[in-house]
mmCIF file of C-alpha atoms in Angstrom:
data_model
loop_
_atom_site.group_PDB
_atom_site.id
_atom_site.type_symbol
_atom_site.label_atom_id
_atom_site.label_comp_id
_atom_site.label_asym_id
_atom_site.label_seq_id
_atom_site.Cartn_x
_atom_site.Cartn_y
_atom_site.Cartn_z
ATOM 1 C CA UNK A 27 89.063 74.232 107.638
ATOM 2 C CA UNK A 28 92.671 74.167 106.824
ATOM 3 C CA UNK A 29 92.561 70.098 106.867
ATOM 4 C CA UNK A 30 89.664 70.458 104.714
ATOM 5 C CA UNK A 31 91.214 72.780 102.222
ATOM 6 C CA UNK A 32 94.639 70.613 101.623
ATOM 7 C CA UNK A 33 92.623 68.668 99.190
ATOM 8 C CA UNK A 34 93.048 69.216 95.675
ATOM 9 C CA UNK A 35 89.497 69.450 94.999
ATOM 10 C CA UNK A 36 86.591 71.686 95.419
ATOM 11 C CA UNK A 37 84.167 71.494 98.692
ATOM 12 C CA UNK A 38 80.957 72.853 99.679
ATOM 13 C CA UNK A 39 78.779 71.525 102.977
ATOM 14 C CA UNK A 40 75.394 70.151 101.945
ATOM 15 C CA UNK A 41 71.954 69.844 104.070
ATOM 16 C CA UNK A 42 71.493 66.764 102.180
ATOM 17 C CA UNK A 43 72.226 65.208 98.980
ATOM 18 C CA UNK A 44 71.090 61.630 97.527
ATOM 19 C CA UNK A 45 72.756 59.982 94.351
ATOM 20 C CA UNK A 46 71.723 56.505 92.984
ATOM 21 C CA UNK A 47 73.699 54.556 90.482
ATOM 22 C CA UNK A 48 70.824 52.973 88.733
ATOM 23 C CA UNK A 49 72.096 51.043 85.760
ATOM 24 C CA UNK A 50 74.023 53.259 83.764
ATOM 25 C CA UNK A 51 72.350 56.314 84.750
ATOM 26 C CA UNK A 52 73.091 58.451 87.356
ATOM 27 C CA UNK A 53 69.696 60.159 89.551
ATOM 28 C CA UNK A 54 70.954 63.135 91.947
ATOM 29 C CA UNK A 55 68.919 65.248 94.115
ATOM 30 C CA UNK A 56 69.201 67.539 96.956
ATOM 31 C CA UNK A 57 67.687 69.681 99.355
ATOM 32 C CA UNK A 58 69.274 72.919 101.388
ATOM 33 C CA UNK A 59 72.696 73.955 100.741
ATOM 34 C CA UNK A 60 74.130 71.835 98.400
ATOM 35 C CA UNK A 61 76.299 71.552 95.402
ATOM 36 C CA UNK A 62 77.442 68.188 93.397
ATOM 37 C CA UNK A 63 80.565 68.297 91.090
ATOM 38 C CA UNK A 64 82.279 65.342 89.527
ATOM 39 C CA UNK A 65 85.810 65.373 89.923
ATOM 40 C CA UNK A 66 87.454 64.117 87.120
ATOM 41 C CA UNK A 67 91.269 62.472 87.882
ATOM 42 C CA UNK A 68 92.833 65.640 85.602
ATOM 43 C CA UNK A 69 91.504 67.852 88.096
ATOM 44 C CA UNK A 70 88.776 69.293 86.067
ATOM 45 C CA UNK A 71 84.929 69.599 87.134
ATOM 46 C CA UNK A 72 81.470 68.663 85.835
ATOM 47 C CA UNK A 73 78.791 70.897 88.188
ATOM 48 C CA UNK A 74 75.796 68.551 88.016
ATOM 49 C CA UNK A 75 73.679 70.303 90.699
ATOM 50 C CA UNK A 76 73.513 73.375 92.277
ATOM 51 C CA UNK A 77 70.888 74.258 95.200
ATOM 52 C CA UNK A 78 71.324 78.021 97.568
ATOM 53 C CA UNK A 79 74.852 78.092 99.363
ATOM 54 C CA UNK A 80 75.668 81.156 101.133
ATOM 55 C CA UNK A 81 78.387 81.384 103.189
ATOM 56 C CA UNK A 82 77.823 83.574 106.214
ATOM 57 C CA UNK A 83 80.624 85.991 107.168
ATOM 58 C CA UNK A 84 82.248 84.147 109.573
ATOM 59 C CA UNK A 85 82.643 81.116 107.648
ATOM 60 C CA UNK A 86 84.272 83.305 104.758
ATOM 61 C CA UNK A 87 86.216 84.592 107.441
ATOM 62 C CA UNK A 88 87.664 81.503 108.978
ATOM 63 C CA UNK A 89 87.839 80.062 105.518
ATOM 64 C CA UNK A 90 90.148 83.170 104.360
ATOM 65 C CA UNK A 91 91.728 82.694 107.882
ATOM 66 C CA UNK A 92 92.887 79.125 106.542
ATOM 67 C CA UNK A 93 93.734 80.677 102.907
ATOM 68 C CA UNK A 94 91.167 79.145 101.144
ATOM 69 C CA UNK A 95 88.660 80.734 99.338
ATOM 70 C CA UNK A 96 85.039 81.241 98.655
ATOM 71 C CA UNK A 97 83.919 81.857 95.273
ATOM 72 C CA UNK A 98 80.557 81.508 93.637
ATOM 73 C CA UNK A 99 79.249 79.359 96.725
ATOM 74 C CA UNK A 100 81.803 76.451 96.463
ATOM 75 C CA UNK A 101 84.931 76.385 98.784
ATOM 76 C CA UNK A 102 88.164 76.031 96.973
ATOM 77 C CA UNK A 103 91.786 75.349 98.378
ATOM 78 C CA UNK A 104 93.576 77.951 95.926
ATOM 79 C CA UNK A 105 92.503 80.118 93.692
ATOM 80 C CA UNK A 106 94.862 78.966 90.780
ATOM 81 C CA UNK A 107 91.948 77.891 88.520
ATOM 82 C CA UNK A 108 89.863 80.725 89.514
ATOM 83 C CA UNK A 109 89.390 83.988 87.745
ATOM 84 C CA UNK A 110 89.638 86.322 90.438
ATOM 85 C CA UNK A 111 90.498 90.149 90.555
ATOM 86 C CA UNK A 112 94.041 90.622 91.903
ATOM 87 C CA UNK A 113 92.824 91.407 95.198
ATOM 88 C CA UNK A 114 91.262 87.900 95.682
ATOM 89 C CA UNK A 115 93.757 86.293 94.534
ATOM 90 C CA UNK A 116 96.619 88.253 96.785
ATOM 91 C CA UNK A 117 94.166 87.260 99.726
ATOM 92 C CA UNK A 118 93.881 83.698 98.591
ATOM 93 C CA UNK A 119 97.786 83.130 98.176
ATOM 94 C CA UNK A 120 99.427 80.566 100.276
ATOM 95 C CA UNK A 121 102.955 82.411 100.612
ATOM 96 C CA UNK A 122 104.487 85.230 99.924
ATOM 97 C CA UNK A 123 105.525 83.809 96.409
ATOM 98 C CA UNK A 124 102.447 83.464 95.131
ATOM 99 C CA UNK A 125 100.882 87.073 96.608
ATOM 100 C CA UNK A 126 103.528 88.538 94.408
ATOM 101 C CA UNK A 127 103.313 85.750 91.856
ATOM 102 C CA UNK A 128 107.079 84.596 91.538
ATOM 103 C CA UNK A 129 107.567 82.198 89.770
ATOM 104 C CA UNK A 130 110.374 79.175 90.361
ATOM 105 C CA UNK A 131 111.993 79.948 86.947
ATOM 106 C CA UNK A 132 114.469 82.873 86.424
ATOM 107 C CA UNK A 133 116.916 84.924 89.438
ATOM 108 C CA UNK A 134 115.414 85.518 92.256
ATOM 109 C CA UNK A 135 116.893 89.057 93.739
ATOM 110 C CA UNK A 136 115.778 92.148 95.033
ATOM 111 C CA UNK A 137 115.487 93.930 91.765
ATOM 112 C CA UNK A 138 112.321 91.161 90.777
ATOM 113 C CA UNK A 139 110.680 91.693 94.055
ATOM 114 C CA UNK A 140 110.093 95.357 93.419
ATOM 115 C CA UNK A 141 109.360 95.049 89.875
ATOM 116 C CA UNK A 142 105.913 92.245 90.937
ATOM 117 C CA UNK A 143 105.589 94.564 94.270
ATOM 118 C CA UNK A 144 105.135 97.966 91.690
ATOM 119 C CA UNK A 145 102.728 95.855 89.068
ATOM 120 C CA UNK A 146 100.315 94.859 91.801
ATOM 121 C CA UNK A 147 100.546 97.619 93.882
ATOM 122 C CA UNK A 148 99.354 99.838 90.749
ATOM 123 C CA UNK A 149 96.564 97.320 90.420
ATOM 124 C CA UNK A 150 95.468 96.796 94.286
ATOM 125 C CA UNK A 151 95.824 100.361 95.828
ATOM 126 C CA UNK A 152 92.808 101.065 97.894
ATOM 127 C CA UNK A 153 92.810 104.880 96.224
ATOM 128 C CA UNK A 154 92.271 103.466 93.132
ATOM 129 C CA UNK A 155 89.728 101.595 93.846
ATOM 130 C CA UNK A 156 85.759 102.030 93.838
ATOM 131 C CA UNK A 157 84.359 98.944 95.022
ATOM 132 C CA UNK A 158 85.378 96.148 97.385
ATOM 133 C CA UNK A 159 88.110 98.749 99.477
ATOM 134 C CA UNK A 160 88.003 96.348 102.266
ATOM 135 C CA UNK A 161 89.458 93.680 100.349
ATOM 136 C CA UNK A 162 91.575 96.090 97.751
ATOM 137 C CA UNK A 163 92.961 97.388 101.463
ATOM 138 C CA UNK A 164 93.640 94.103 103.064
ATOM 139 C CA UNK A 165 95.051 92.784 99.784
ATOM 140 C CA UNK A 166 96.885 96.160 99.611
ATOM 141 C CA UNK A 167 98.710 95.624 103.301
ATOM 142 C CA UNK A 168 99.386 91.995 102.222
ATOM 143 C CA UNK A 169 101.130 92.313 99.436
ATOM 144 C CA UNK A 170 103.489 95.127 101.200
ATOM 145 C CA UNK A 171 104.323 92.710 104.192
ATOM 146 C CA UNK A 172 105.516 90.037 101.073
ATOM 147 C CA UNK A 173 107.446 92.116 99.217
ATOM 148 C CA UNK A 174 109.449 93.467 102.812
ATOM 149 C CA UNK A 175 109.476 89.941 104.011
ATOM 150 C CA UNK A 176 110.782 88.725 100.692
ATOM 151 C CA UNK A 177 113.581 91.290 100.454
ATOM 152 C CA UNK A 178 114.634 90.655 103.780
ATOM 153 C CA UNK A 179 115.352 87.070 102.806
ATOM 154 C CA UNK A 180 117.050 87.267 99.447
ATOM 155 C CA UNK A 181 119.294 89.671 101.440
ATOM 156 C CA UNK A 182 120.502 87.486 103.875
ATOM 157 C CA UNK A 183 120.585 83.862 102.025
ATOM 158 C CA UNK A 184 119.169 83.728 98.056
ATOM 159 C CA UNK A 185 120.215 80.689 97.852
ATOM 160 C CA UNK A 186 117.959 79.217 100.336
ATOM 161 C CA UNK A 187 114.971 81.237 99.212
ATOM 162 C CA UNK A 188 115.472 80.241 95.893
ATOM 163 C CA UNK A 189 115.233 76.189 97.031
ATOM 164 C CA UNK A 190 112.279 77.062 99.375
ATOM 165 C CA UNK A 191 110.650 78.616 96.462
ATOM 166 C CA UNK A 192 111.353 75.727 94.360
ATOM 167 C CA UNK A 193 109.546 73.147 97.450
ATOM 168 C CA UNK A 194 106.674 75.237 97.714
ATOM 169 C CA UNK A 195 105.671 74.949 93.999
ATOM 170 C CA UNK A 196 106.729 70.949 94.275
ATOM 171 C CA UNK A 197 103.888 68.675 93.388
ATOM 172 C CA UNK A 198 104.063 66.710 96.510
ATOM 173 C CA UNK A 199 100.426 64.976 95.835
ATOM 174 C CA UNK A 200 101.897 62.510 92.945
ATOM 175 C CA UNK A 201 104.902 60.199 93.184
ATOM 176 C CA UNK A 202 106.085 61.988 90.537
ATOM 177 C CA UNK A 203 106.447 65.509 92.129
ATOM 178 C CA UNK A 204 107.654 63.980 95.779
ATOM 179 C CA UNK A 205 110.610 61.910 93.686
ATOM 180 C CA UNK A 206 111.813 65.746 92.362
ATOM 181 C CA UNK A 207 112.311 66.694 95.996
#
C-alpha cells in the first residue's frame, strides 16, 4: 500500500475493466469494483466510469496505516485536493507539519505550534463532537503527539526543523523541485 500510494495520482482496484481506442472515440466498460479516471498531466481528473467500490475495514485500515486515504471509493495518496473535515485530514497527514498544517513560509517557534495546536484542537475535540468520535478521537490524540513532538524539536535545533520542513514540502517528482534541494 505505501508503494502504491507514493504516486501522485488517484487508485482504486478493479474486478475488471476494458477500454478500446476505436478511432477517435474512446468505448469503456466494466464489471465489479471498478472506477476509470483520466489523469490529466496538471494533475487534475476526468471520472469517466464509476461501478460499486467498497472498501472493507481492513483495507481502510491498512490504507490509513500507510497514510493514505479512502474517500468516496477511490484511494488517494494525500488528501490535499480533498475536502475533508479536519479530522480526516489530521489522519491523512504525512508528518507532523501537515497534521498541524505549518506551512514552510514564516518563523517556525514554539509560539506557532500552540497557536495551529489551539485552532484544531477547538475543531477536533472528541467532546465536541456528535458523529464520527472514533475518528474526531484518533485525530484528537494525533494532533497532540505533533504539537509535543514539534515543540520538542524547535527547542533543541530550529534551524534544522525549519530545513526539514522546507524538504518535506519539496517537489521532488519534477526536475524542477529536486534542482531546489
Amino acid at each position: 500500500d505505501a508503494e502504491v500510494l507514493k504516486s501522485a495520482h488517484a487508485f482504486s482496484g478493479s474486478s475488471a475493466i476494458l477500454a478500446l481506442l476505436i478511432g477517435d472515440r474512446l468505448v469503456i466498460t466494466g464489471v465489479g469494483q471498478v472506477r476509470l479516471v483520466l489523469l490529466f498531466d496538471d494533475g487534475s481528473t476526468r471520472s469517466l466510469l464509476s461501478g460499486t467500490c467498497d472498501f472493507l475495514q481492513d483495507e481502510k485500515d491498512r490504507v490509513e496505516e500507510a497514510r493514505g486515504v479512502v474517500h468516496d471509493g477511490m484511494l488517494y495518496r494525500s488528501a490535499d485536493t480533498l475536502q475533508l473535515n479536519d479530522a480526516r485530514r489530521i489522519l491523512a497527514a504525512r508528518n507532523a507539519f501537515q497534521v498541524l498544517s505549518i506551512e514552510p513560509k514564516g518563523a517556525l517557534d514554539e509560539k506557532q505550534i500552540k497557536t495551529a495546536y489551539r485552532k484544531l484542537a477547538l475543531k477536533v475535540h472528541p467532546d465536541k463532537q456528535q458523529s464520527d468520535l472514533e475518528a474526531f478521537t484518533k485525530a484528537f490524540a494525533r494532533l497532540e503527539e505533533a504539537k509535543e513532538r514539534l515543540e520538542s524539536l524547535v527547542s533543541a535545533d530550529a534551524a534544522s526543523l525549519k530545513e526539514l520542513l522546507r524538504v518535506l514540502n519539496s517537489e521532488v517528482h519534477s526536475r524542477e523541485g529536486a534542482a531546489e534541494l
